[in-house]
PDB file of C-alpha atoms in Angstrom:
ATOM      1  CA  UNK A1329      -9.313 -13.156 -18.333  1.00  0.00           C
ATOM      2  CA  UNK A1330      -5.890 -11.594 -17.748  1.00  0.00           C
ATOM      3  CA  UNK A1331      -7.471  -8.961 -15.481  1.00  0.00           C
ATOM      4  CA  UNK A1332      -9.243 -11.666 -13.477  1.00  0.00           C
ATOM      5  CA  UNK A1333      -6.013 -13.611 -13.091  1.00  0.00           C
ATOM      6  CA  UNK A1334      -4.120 -10.489 -12.079  1.00  0.00           C
ATOM      7  CA  UNK A1335      -6.746  -9.622  -9.470  1.00  0.00           C
ATOM      8  CA  UNK A1336      -6.630 -13.140  -8.060  1.00  0.00           C
ATOM      9  CA  UNK A1337      -2.850 -13.055  -7.883  1.00  0.00           C
ATOM     10  CA  UNK A1338      -2.802  -9.723  -6.056  1.00  0.00           C
ATOM     11  CA  UNK A1339      -5.238 -11.097  -3.488  1.00  0.00           C
ATOM     12  CA  UNK A1340      -3.097 -14.220  -3.144  1.00  0.00           C
ATOM     13  CA  UNK A1341       0.039 -12.185  -2.497  1.00  0.00           C
ATOM     14  CA  UNK A1342      -1.718 -10.035   0.074  1.00  0.00           C
ATOM     15  CA  UNK A1343      -2.898 -13.094   1.991  1.00  0.00           C
ATOM     16  CA  UNK A1344       0.665 -14.386   2.125  1.00  0.00           C
ATOM     17  CA  UNK A1345       2.083 -11.201   3.650  1.00  0.00           C
ATOM     18  CA  UNK A1346       1.870 -10.744   7.433  1.00  0.00           C
ATOM     19  CA  UNK A1347       0.241  -7.664   8.891  1.00  0.00           C
ATOM     20  CA  UNK A1348       2.562  -4.762   9.586  1.00  0.00           C
ATOM     21  CA  UNK A1349       2.486  -5.015  13.354  1.00  0.00           C
ATOM     22  CA  UNK A1350       3.123  -8.758  13.668  1.00  0.00           C
ATOM     23  CA  UNK A1351       6.323  -9.577  15.545  1.00  0.00           C
ATOM     24  CA  UNK A1352       6.652 -13.291  14.802  1.00  0.00           C
ATOM     25  CA  UNK A1353       4.944 -14.936  11.843  1.00  0.00           C
ATOM     26  CA  UNK A1354       5.116 -17.781   9.333  1.00  0.00           C
ATOM     27  CA  UNK A1355       5.178 -16.801   5.663  1.00  0.00           C
ATOM     28  CA  UNK A1356       5.703 -18.427   2.296  1.00  0.00           C
ATOM     29  CA  UNK A1357       9.304 -17.251   2.627  1.00  0.00           C
ATOM     30  CA  UNK A1358       9.905 -18.974   5.979  1.00  0.00           C
ATOM     31  CA  UNK A1359       9.661 -18.052   9.628  1.00  0.00           C
ATOM     32  CA  UNK A1360      10.418 -14.495  10.686  1.00  0.00           C
ATOM     33  CA  UNK A1361      10.630 -12.519  13.902  1.00  0.00           C
ATOM     34  CA  UNK A1362      11.111  -8.795  14.501  1.00  0.00           C
ATOM     35  CA  UNK A1363      12.672  -7.561  17.707  1.00  0.00           C
ATOM     36  CA  UNK A1364      15.543  -5.894  19.530  1.00  0.00           C
ATOM     37  CA  UNK A1365      18.996  -7.473  19.853  1.00  0.00           C
ATOM     38  CA  UNK A1366      19.719  -8.573  23.437  1.00  0.00           C
ATOM     39  CA  UNK A1367      22.995 -10.456  22.883  1.00  0.00           C
ATOM     40  CA  UNK A1368      25.107 -11.653  19.953  1.00  0.00           C
ATOM     41  CA  UNK A1369      27.744 -14.296  20.676  1.00  0.00           C
ATOM     42  CA  UNK A1370      30.640 -14.108  18.239  1.00  0.00           C
ATOM     43  CA  UNK A1371      31.972 -17.577  19.137  1.00  0.00           C
ATOM     44  CA  UNK A1372      28.708 -19.479  18.682  1.00  0.00           C
ATOM     45  CA  UNK A1373      27.053 -17.009  16.242  1.00  0.00           C
ATOM     46  CA  UNK A1374      24.014 -17.185  18.518  1.00  0.00           C
ATOM     47  CA  UNK A1375      21.707 -14.148  18.450  1.00  0.00           C
ATOM     48  CA  UNK A1376      19.066 -13.393  21.073  1.00  0.00           C
ATOM     49  CA  UNK A1377      16.169 -11.049  20.340  1.00  0.00           C
ATOM     50  CA  UNK A1378      13.444  -9.689  22.590  1.00  0.00           C
ATOM     51  CA  UNK A1379      10.041  -8.999  21.058  1.00  0.00           C
ATOM     52  CA  UNK A1380       6.596  -8.103  22.424  1.00  0.00           C
ATOM     53  CA  UNK A1381       3.798 -10.662  22.312  1.00  0.00           C
ATOM     54  CA  UNK A1382       0.509  -9.322  23.635  1.00  0.00           C
ATOM     55  CA  UNK A1383       1.274  -8.179  27.186  1.00  0.00           C
ATOM     56  CA  UNK A1384       4.560 -10.068  27.568  1.00  0.00           C
ATOM     57  CA  UNK A1385       8.103  -9.860  26.238  1.00  0.00           C
ATOM     58  CA  UNK A1386       9.245 -13.027  24.511  1.00  0.00           C
ATOM     59  CA  UNK A1387      12.749 -14.168  23.605  1.00  0.00           C
ATOM     60  CA  UNK A1388      13.956 -15.621  20.315  1.00  0.00           C
ATOM     61  CA  UNK A1389      17.312 -17.400  20.003  1.00  0.00           C
ATOM     62  CA  UNK A1390      18.787 -18.258  16.610  1.00  0.00           C
ATOM     63  CA  UNK A1391      22.137 -19.036  15.011  1.00  0.00           C
ATOM     64  CA  UNK A1392      23.332 -16.985  12.046  1.00  0.00           C
ATOM     65  CA  UNK A1393      24.401 -19.240   9.206  1.00  0.00           C
ATOM     66  CA  UNK A1394      28.135 -19.325   8.490  1.00  0.00           C
ATOM     67  CA  UNK A1395      29.408 -16.913   5.864  1.00  0.00           C
ATOM     68  CA  UNK A1396      26.181 -14.867   5.814  1.00  0.00           C
ATOM     69  CA  UNK A1397      26.542 -11.809   3.565  1.00  0.00           C
ATOM     70  CA  UNK A1398      24.535  -8.606   3.942  1.00  0.00           C
ATOM     71  CA  UNK A1399      23.342  -6.665   0.910  1.00  0.00           C
ATOM     72  CA  UNK A1400      24.501  -3.037   0.974  1.00  0.00           C
ATOM     73  CA  UNK A1401      22.702   0.027  -0.374  1.00  0.00           C
ATOM     74  CA  UNK A1402      24.880   0.029  -3.506  1.00  0.00           C
ATOM     75  CA  UNK A1403      23.796  -3.524  -4.340  1.00  0.00           C
ATOM     76  CA  UNK A1404      27.048  -5.218  -3.316  1.00  0.00           C
ATOM     77  CA  UNK A1405      27.425  -7.825  -0.567  1.00  0.00           C
ATOM     78  CA  UNK A1406      29.830  -8.249   2.335  1.00  0.00           C
ATOM     79  CA  UNK A1407      30.029 -10.727   5.193  1.00  0.00           C
ATOM     80  CA  UNK A1408      28.229  -9.550   8.314  1.00  0.00           C
ATOM     81  CA  UNK A1409      30.290  -9.527  11.504  1.00  0.00           C
ATOM     82  CA  UNK A1410      28.465 -10.678  14.649  1.00  0.00           C
ATOM     83  CA  UNK A1411      29.992  -7.699  16.460  1.00  0.00           C
ATOM     84  CA  UNK A1412      27.823  -5.395  14.327  1.00  0.00           C
ATOM     85  CA  UNK A1413      24.684  -6.699  16.062  1.00  0.00           C
ATOM     86  CA  UNK A1414      24.814  -4.347  19.040  1.00  0.00           C
ATOM     87  CA  UNK A1415      22.350  -4.675  21.952  1.00  0.00           C
ATOM     88  CA  UNK A1416      19.325  -2.466  21.360  1.00  0.00           C
ATOM     89  CA  UNK A1417      19.526  -2.713  17.559  1.00  0.00           C
ATOM     90  CA  UNK A1418      16.136  -3.244  15.937  1.00  0.00           C
ATOM     91  CA  UNK A1419      16.147  -6.027  13.348  1.00  0.00           C
ATOM     92  CA  UNK A1420      13.977  -8.559  11.555  1.00  0.00           C
ATOM     93  CA  UNK A1421      15.405 -12.042  11.007  1.00  0.00           C
ATOM     94  CA  UNK A1422      14.330 -14.829   8.670  1.00  0.00           C
ATOM     95  CA  UNK A1423      15.057 -18.365   9.817  1.00  0.00           C
ATOM     96  CA  UNK A1424      14.338 -22.053   9.354  1.00  0.00           C
ATOM     97  CA  UNK A1425      14.079 -24.704  12.036  1.00  0.00           C
ATOM     98  CA  UNK A1426      16.725 -27.395  11.488  1.00  0.00           C
ATOM     99  CA  UNK A1427      17.456 -30.537  13.491  1.00  0.00           C
ATOM    100  CA  UNK A1428      21.057 -30.862  14.682  1.00  0.00           C
ATOM    101  CA  UNK A1429      22.996 -33.164  16.973  1.00  0.00           C
ATOM    102  CA  UNK A1430      24.042 -31.396  20.197  1.00  0.00           C
ATOM    103  CA  UNK A1431      25.801 -33.430  22.902  1.00  0.00           C
ATOM    104  CA  UNK A1432      24.481 -36.621  21.366  1.00  0.00           C
ATOM    105  CA  UNK A1433      20.881 -35.432  21.221  1.00  0.00           C
ATOM    106  CA  UNK A1434      18.742 -34.201  18.349  1.00  0.00           C
ATOM    107  CA  UNK A1435      17.594 -30.635  18.946  1.00  0.00           C
ATOM    108  CA  UNK A1436      15.868 -28.053  16.770  1.00  0.00           C
ATOM    109  CA  UNK A1437      17.938 -24.974  16.008  1.00  0.00           C
ATOM    110  CA  UNK A1438      16.613 -21.776  14.421  1.00  0.00           C
ATOM    111  CA  UNK A1439      19.105 -21.099  11.621  1.00  0.00           C
ATOM    112  CA  UNK A1440      19.025 -17.452  10.532  1.00  0.00           C
ATOM    113  CA  UNK A1441      19.492 -16.918   6.790  1.00  0.00           C
ATOM    114  CA  UNK A1442      18.634 -13.227   6.474  1.00  0.00           C
ATOM    115  CA  UNK A1443      18.721 -10.112   8.654  1.00  0.00           C
ATOM    116  CA  UNK A1444      16.954  -6.840   7.878  1.00  0.00           C
ATOM    117  CA  UNK A1445      18.179  -3.802   9.800  1.00  0.00           C
ATOM    118  CA  UNK A1446      15.184  -1.693  10.774  1.00  0.00           C
ATOM    119  CA  UNK A1447      14.977   1.940  11.709  1.00  0.00           C
ATOM    120  CA  UNK A1448      14.174   3.486  15.047  1.00  0.00           C
ATOM    121  CA  UNK A1449      10.531   2.488  14.538  1.00  0.00           C
ATOM    122  CA  UNK A1450       8.083   1.752  11.726  1.00  0.00           C
ATOM    123  CA  UNK A1451       8.086   5.328  10.406  1.00  0.00           C
ATOM    124  CA  UNK A1452      11.752   5.735   9.461  1.00  0.00           C
ATOM    125  CA  UNK A1453      11.068   5.990   5.727  1.00  0.00           C
ATOM    126  CA  UNK A1454       8.310   8.556   6.235  1.00  0.00           C
ATOM    127  CA  UNK A1455      10.607  10.795   8.298  1.00  0.00           C
ATOM    128  CA  UNK A1456      13.328  10.590   5.665  1.00  0.00           C
ATOM    129  CA  UNK A1457      10.927  11.569   2.877  1.00  0.00           C
ATOM    130  CA  UNK A1458       9.647  14.576   4.828  1.00  0.00           C
ATOM    131  CA  UNK A1459      13.184  15.528   5.907  1.00  0.00           C
ATOM    132  CA  UNK A1460      12.488  15.090   9.623  1.00  0.00           C
ATOM    133  CA  UNK A1461      15.002  13.984  12.282  1.00  0.00           C
ATOM    134  CA  UNK A1462      14.995  10.268  13.338  1.00  0.00           C
ATOM    135  CA  UNK A1463      13.647  11.153  16.791  1.00  0.00           C
ATOM    136  CA  UNK A1464      10.691  13.196  15.499  1.00  0.00           C
ATOM    137  CA  UNK A1465       7.480  11.777  17.079  1.00  0.00           C
ATOM    138  CA  UNK A1466       5.023   9.993  14.777  1.00  0.00           C
ATOM    139  CA  UNK A1467       1.599   8.681  15.794  1.00  0.00           C
ATOM    140  CA  UNK A1468      -1.356   7.039  14.022  1.00  0.00           C
ATOM    141  CA  UNK A1469      -4.580   9.007  14.529  1.00  0.00           C
ATOM    142  CA  UNK A1470      -6.719   7.836  11.625  1.00  0.00           C
ATOM    143  CA  UNK A1471      -9.913   9.098  13.264  1.00  0.00           C
ATOM    144  CA  UNK A1472      -8.657  12.697  13.282  1.00  0.00           C
ATOM    145  CA  UNK A1473     -10.295  15.292  11.030  1.00  0.00           C
ATOM    146  CA  UNK A1474      -8.536  17.364   8.394  1.00  0.00           C
ATOM    147  CA  UNK A1475      -7.061  20.762   9.305  1.00  0.00           C
ATOM    148  CA  UNK A1476      -9.556  23.610   9.025  1.00  0.00           C
ATOM    149  CA  UNK A1477      -7.756  25.690   6.370  1.00  0.00           C
ATOM    150  CA  UNK A1478      -9.583  26.947   3.265  1.00  0.00           C
ATOM    151  CA  UNK A1479      -7.921  26.365   0.962  1.00  0.00           C
ATOM    152  CA  UNK A1480      -6.487  23.207   2.499  1.00  0.00           C
ATOM    153  CA  UNK A1481      -2.791  23.453   1.589  1.00  0.00           C
ATOM    154  CA  UNK A1482      -1.214  20.115   0.668  1.00  0.00           C
ATOM    155  CA  UNK A1483       2.444  19.284   0.049  1.00  0.00           C
ATOM    156  CA  UNK A1484       2.989  16.391  -2.386  1.00  0.00           C
ATOM    157  CA  UNK A1485       5.697  13.745  -2.107  1.00  0.00           C
ATOM    158  CA  UNK A1486       4.542  11.173  -4.664  1.00  0.00           C
ATOM    159  CA  UNK A1487       7.110   8.759  -6.053  1.00  0.00           C
ATOM    160  CA  UNK A1488       5.078   8.000  -9.200  1.00  0.00           C
ATOM    161  CA  UNK A1489       4.647  10.808 -11.795  1.00  0.00           C
ATOM    162  CA  UNK A1490       1.344   9.334 -13.029  1.00  0.00           C
ATOM    163  CA  UNK A1491      -0.129   9.540  -9.534  1.00  0.00           C
ATOM    164  CA  UNK A1492       0.996  13.141  -9.106  1.00  0.00           C
ATOM    165  CA  UNK A1493      -0.485  14.169 -12.469  1.00  0.00           C
ATOM    166  CA  UNK A1494      -3.842  12.677 -11.596  1.00  0.00           C
ATOM    167  CA  UNK A1495      -3.798  14.267  -8.149  1.00  0.00           C
ATOM    168  CA  UNK A1496      -3.251  17.683  -9.712  1.00  0.00           C
ATOM    169  CA  UNK A1497      -6.123  17.074 -12.136  1.00  0.00           C
ATOM    170  CA  UNK A1498      -8.315  16.062  -9.220  1.00  0.00           C
ATOM    171  CA  UNK A1499      -7.471  19.295  -7.358  1.00  0.00           C
ATOM    172  CA  UNK A1500      -8.541  21.339 -10.368  1.00  0.00           C
ATOM    173  CA  UNK A1501     -11.818  19.447 -10.749  1.00  0.00           C
ATOM    174  CA  UNK A1502     -12.569  19.478  -7.026  1.00  0.00           C
ATOM    175  CA  UNK A1503     -12.101  23.233  -6.752  1.00  0.00           C
ATOM    176  CA  UNK A1504     -14.280  23.814  -9.817  1.00  0.00           C
ATOM    177  CA  UNK A1505     -17.219  21.651  -8.719  1.00  0.00           C
ATOM    178  CA  UNK A1506     -17.024  21.016  -4.962  1.00  0.00           C
ATOM    179  CA  UNK A1507     -14.576  23.527  -3.503  1.00  0.00           C
ATOM    180  CA  UNK A1508     -17.164  26.196  -2.721  1.00  0.00           C
ATOM    181  CA  UNK A1509     -19.357  23.755  -0.782  1.00  0.00           C
ATOM    182  CA  UNK A1510     -16.752  21.618   0.987  1.00  0.00           C
ATOM    183  CA  UNK A1511     -13.590  23.738   0.926  1.00  0.00           C
ATOM    184  CA  UNK A1512     -10.922  24.271  -1.680  1.00  0.00           C
ATOM    185  CA  UNK A1513      -7.582  22.461  -2.022  1.00  0.00           C
ATOM    186  CA  UNK A1514      -4.241  24.042  -2.924  1.00  0.00           C
ATOM    187  CA  UNK A1515      -0.997  22.201  -3.701  1.00  0.00           C
ATOM    188  CA  UNK A1516       2.069  23.996  -2.302  1.00  0.00           C
ATOM    189  CA  UNK A1517       5.748  23.369  -2.947  1.00  0.00           C
ATOM    190  CA  UNK A1518       6.941  24.441   0.511  1.00  0.00           C
ATOM    191  CA  UNK A1519       6.302  21.921   3.309  1.00  0.00           C
ATOM    192  CA  UNK A1520       6.483  24.704   5.881  1.00  0.00           C
ATOM    193  CA  UNK A1521       3.427  26.372   4.296  1.00  0.00           C
ATOM    194  CA  UNK A1522       1.387  23.164   4.070  1.00  0.00           C
ATOM    195  CA  UNK A1523      -1.463  22.076   6.341  1.00  0.00           C
ATOM    196  CA  UNK A1524      -0.755  18.446   5.491  1.00  0.00           C
ATOM    197  CA  UNK A1525       1.237  16.167   3.186  1.00  0.00           C
ATOM    198  CA  UNK A1526       0.200  13.481   0.716  1.00  0.00           C
ATOM    199  CA  UNK A1527       2.951  10.837   0.529  1.00  0.00           C
ATOM    200  CA  UNK A1528       3.411   7.833  -1.724  1.00  0.00           C
ATOM    201  CA  UNK A1529       6.564   5.724  -1.983  1.00  0.00           C
ATOM    202  CA  UNK A1530       7.467   2.306  -3.357  1.00  0.00           C
ATOM    203  CA  UNK A1531       8.218  -0.026  -0.482  1.00  0.00           C
ATOM    204  CA  UNK A1532       7.042  -0.424   3.082  1.00  0.00           C
ATOM    205  CA  UNK A1533       8.638   0.339   6.407  1.00  0.00           C
ATOM    206  CA  UNK A1534       7.358  -2.474   8.573  1.00  0.00           C
ATOM    207  CA  UNK A1535       6.613  -5.218   6.075  1.00  0.00           C
ATOM    208  CA  UNK A1536       9.074  -7.323   4.161  1.00  0.00           C
ATOM    209  CA  UNK A1537      11.330  -5.493   1.758  1.00  0.00           C
ATOM    210  CA  UNK A1538       9.648  -6.727  -1.418  1.00  0.00           C
ATOM    211  CA  UNK A1539      10.996  -3.922  -3.603  1.00  0.00           C
ATOM    212  CA  UNK A1540      10.957  -5.581  -7.032  1.00  0.00           C
ATOM    213  CA  UNK A1541       9.061  -8.674  -5.922  1.00  0.00           C
ATOM    214  CA  UNK A1542       9.322 -11.143  -8.849  1.00  0.00           C
ATOM    215  CA  UNK A1543       6.169 -13.118  -9.495  1.00  0.00           C
ATOM    216  CA  UNK A1544       7.281 -15.164 -12.487  1.00  0.00           C
ATOM    217  CA  UNK A1545       4.157 -17.332 -12.505  1.00  0.00           C
ATOM    218  CA  UNK A1546       3.474 -18.809 -15.913  1.00  0.00           C
ATOM    219  CA  UNK A1547       0.259 -17.719 -17.573  1.00  0.00           C
ATOM    220  CA  UNK A1548      -0.469 -14.593 -15.526  1.00  0.00           C
ATOM    221  CA  UNK A1549       1.279 -12.095 -17.795  1.00  0.00           C
ATOM    222  CA  UNK A1550       2.735 -10.138 -14.834  1.00  0.00           C
ATOM    223  CA  UNK A1551       6.329  -9.030 -14.522  1.00  0.00           C
ATOM    224  CA  UNK A1552       7.115  -7.626 -11.098  1.00  0.00           C
ATOM    225  CA  UNK A1553       4.988  -6.705  -8.123  1.00  0.00           C
ATOM    226  CA  UNK A1554       6.156  -4.038  -5.714  1.00  0.00           C
ATOM    227  CA  UNK A1555       4.654  -2.825  -2.452  1.00  0.00           C
ATOM    228  CA  UNK A1556       3.662   0.792  -2.140  1.00  0.00           C
ATOM    229  CA  UNK A1557       2.654   2.963   0.794  1.00  0.00           C
ATOM    230  CA  UNK A1558       0.201   5.871   0.514  1.00  0.00           C
ATOM    231  CA  UNK A1559      -0.292   8.219   3.470  1.00  0.00           C
ATOM    232  CA  UNK A1560      -2.004  11.456   4.448  1.00  0.00           C
ATOM    233  CA  UNK A1561      -0.191  13.168   7.313  1.00  0.00           C
ATOM    234  CA  UNK A1562      -0.277  16.395   9.298  1.00  0.00           C
ATOM    235  CA  UNK A1563       2.446  18.031  11.359  1.00  0.00           C
ATOM    236  CA  UNK A1564       2.237  20.198  14.453  1.00  0.00           C
ATOM    237  CA  UNK A1565       4.284  21.013  17.565  1.00  0.00           C
ATOM    238  CA  UNK A1566       3.521  17.578  19.034  1.00  0.00           C
ATOM    239  CA  UNK A1567       4.871  15.700  16.012  1.00  0.00           C
ATOM    240  CA  UNK A1568       3.717  14.004  12.831  1.00  0.00           C
ATOM    241  CA  UNK A1569       0.214  12.493  12.728  1.00  0.00           C
ATOM    242  CA  UNK A1570      -0.803   9.844  10.200  1.00  0.00           C
ATOM    243  CA  UNK A1571      -4.469  10.385   9.340  1.00  0.00           C
ATOM    244  CA  UNK A1572      -4.658   7.627   6.745  1.00  0.00           C
ATOM    245  CA  UNK A1573      -2.378   4.845   5.492  1.00  0.00           C
ATOM    246  CA  UNK A1574      -2.936   2.409   2.635  1.00  0.00           C
ATOM    247  CA  UNK A1575      -0.692  -0.490   1.580  1.00  0.00           C
ATOM    248  CA  UNK A1576      -0.879  -1.620  -2.053  1.00  0.00           C
ATOM    249  CA  UNK A1577       0.814  -4.034  -4.477  1.00  0.00           C
ATOM    250  CA  UNK A1578       1.353  -3.168  -8.126  1.00  0.00           C
ATOM    251  CA  UNK A1579       3.963  -2.935 -10.854  1.00  0.00           C
ATOM    252  CA  UNK A1580       5.664   0.478 -11.152  1.00  0.00           C
ATOM    253  CA  UNK A1581       4.809   0.348 -14.875  1.00  0.00           C
ATOM    254  CA  UNK A1582       1.099   0.147 -13.971  1.00  0.00           C
ATOM    255  CA  UNK A1583       1.141   2.838 -11.321  1.00  0.00           C
ATOM    256  CA  UNK A1584      -1.899   4.496 -12.870  1.00  0.00           C
ATOM    257  CA  UNK A1585      -4.010   1.714 -11.350  1.00  0.00           C
ATOM    258  CA  UNK A1586      -3.079   3.029  -7.903  1.00  0.00           C
ATOM    259  CA  UNK A1587      -4.397   6.496  -8.652  1.00  0.00           C
ATOM    260  CA  UNK A1588      -7.468   7.771  -6.914  1.00  0.00           C
ATOM    261  CA  UNK A1589      -6.761   6.283  -3.479  1.00  0.00           C
ATOM    262  CA  UNK A1590      -5.728   9.535  -1.809  1.00  0.00           C
ATOM    263  CA  UNK A1591      -8.235  11.620  -3.748  1.00  0.00           C
ATOM    264  CA  UNK A1592     -11.175   9.474  -2.613  1.00  0.00           C
ATOM    265  CA  UNK A1593     -10.006   9.607   0.992  1.00  0.00           C
ATOM    266  CA  UNK A1594      -9.599  13.371   0.842  1.00  0.00           C
ATOM    267  CA  UNK A1595     -13.051  13.811  -0.688  1.00  0.00           C
ATOM    268  CA  UNK A1596     -14.589  11.765   2.118  1.00  0.00           C
ATOM    269  CA  UNK A1597     -12.746  13.723   4.795  1.00  0.00           C
ATOM    270  CA  UNK A1598     -13.407  17.127   3.241  1.00  0.00           C
ATOM    271  CA  UNK A1599     -17.140  16.377   3.144  1.00  0.00           C
ATOM    272  CA  UNK A1600     -17.084  15.083   6.719  1.00  0.00           C
ATOM    273  CA  UNK A1601     -15.234  18.228   7.852  1.00  0.00           C
ATOM    274  CA  UNK A1602     -17.840  20.469   6.196  1.00  0.00           C
ATOM    275  CA  UNK A1603     -20.675  18.747   8.042  1.00  0.00           C
ATOM    276  CA  UNK A1604     -19.253  19.670  11.456  1.00  0.00           C
TER     277      UNK A1604
END
């Protein structure tokens, strides 16, 4: 019964989270919009963002609540100055529509209660993990085939020891039973020698920062849910290419339940490569 409840809860959480590419959405946590700062008025605390919507550029205007404090990397907080919101800065804001009296009339005002500072694009975290410069090009090419090397040399950057241990066991088993037919796999410690990288980290670049997302629902027996991102990527002169990306939710203590995702994808792609 606990497993059934846990599965239901994971599905429920996933349905409440907007897709990664959405720019303006409604969530259980309030309204949110992701865009680029156009103006930030220090006197009125009014912030204007531009964001794409289909084939057009839309504008969002909101007012940052008074005394808003930003959480720093060390866990402390300090008040955010409007002057820090420079034009061109990429952010995601959370807001609530509130009715206020303006010049004797009731008007709805978007009151901003949280600001997330985003990177250059949705692949900032991936670049940092692979020690690449912020301007290094990254593209999604999930239909691309694996590199042709035999053995296929893979660099591992897996933030969960249990996942790495299983991956290494899978490599040993694959080479023993399937390597001769479909191509062998070798794990290398030097990224420069690798044909591709297998990456897993807790968190997500373009979705809400749910790191340590407390569930706290009575009767489900769960403690904390955290998002995780698994990716298979290659690198060449043109930049970094994401062949496969999977978003998951799990507790870090139960990371073993996330194992097998990358292995199954690699098996499928290795077999497909051998057929060509």
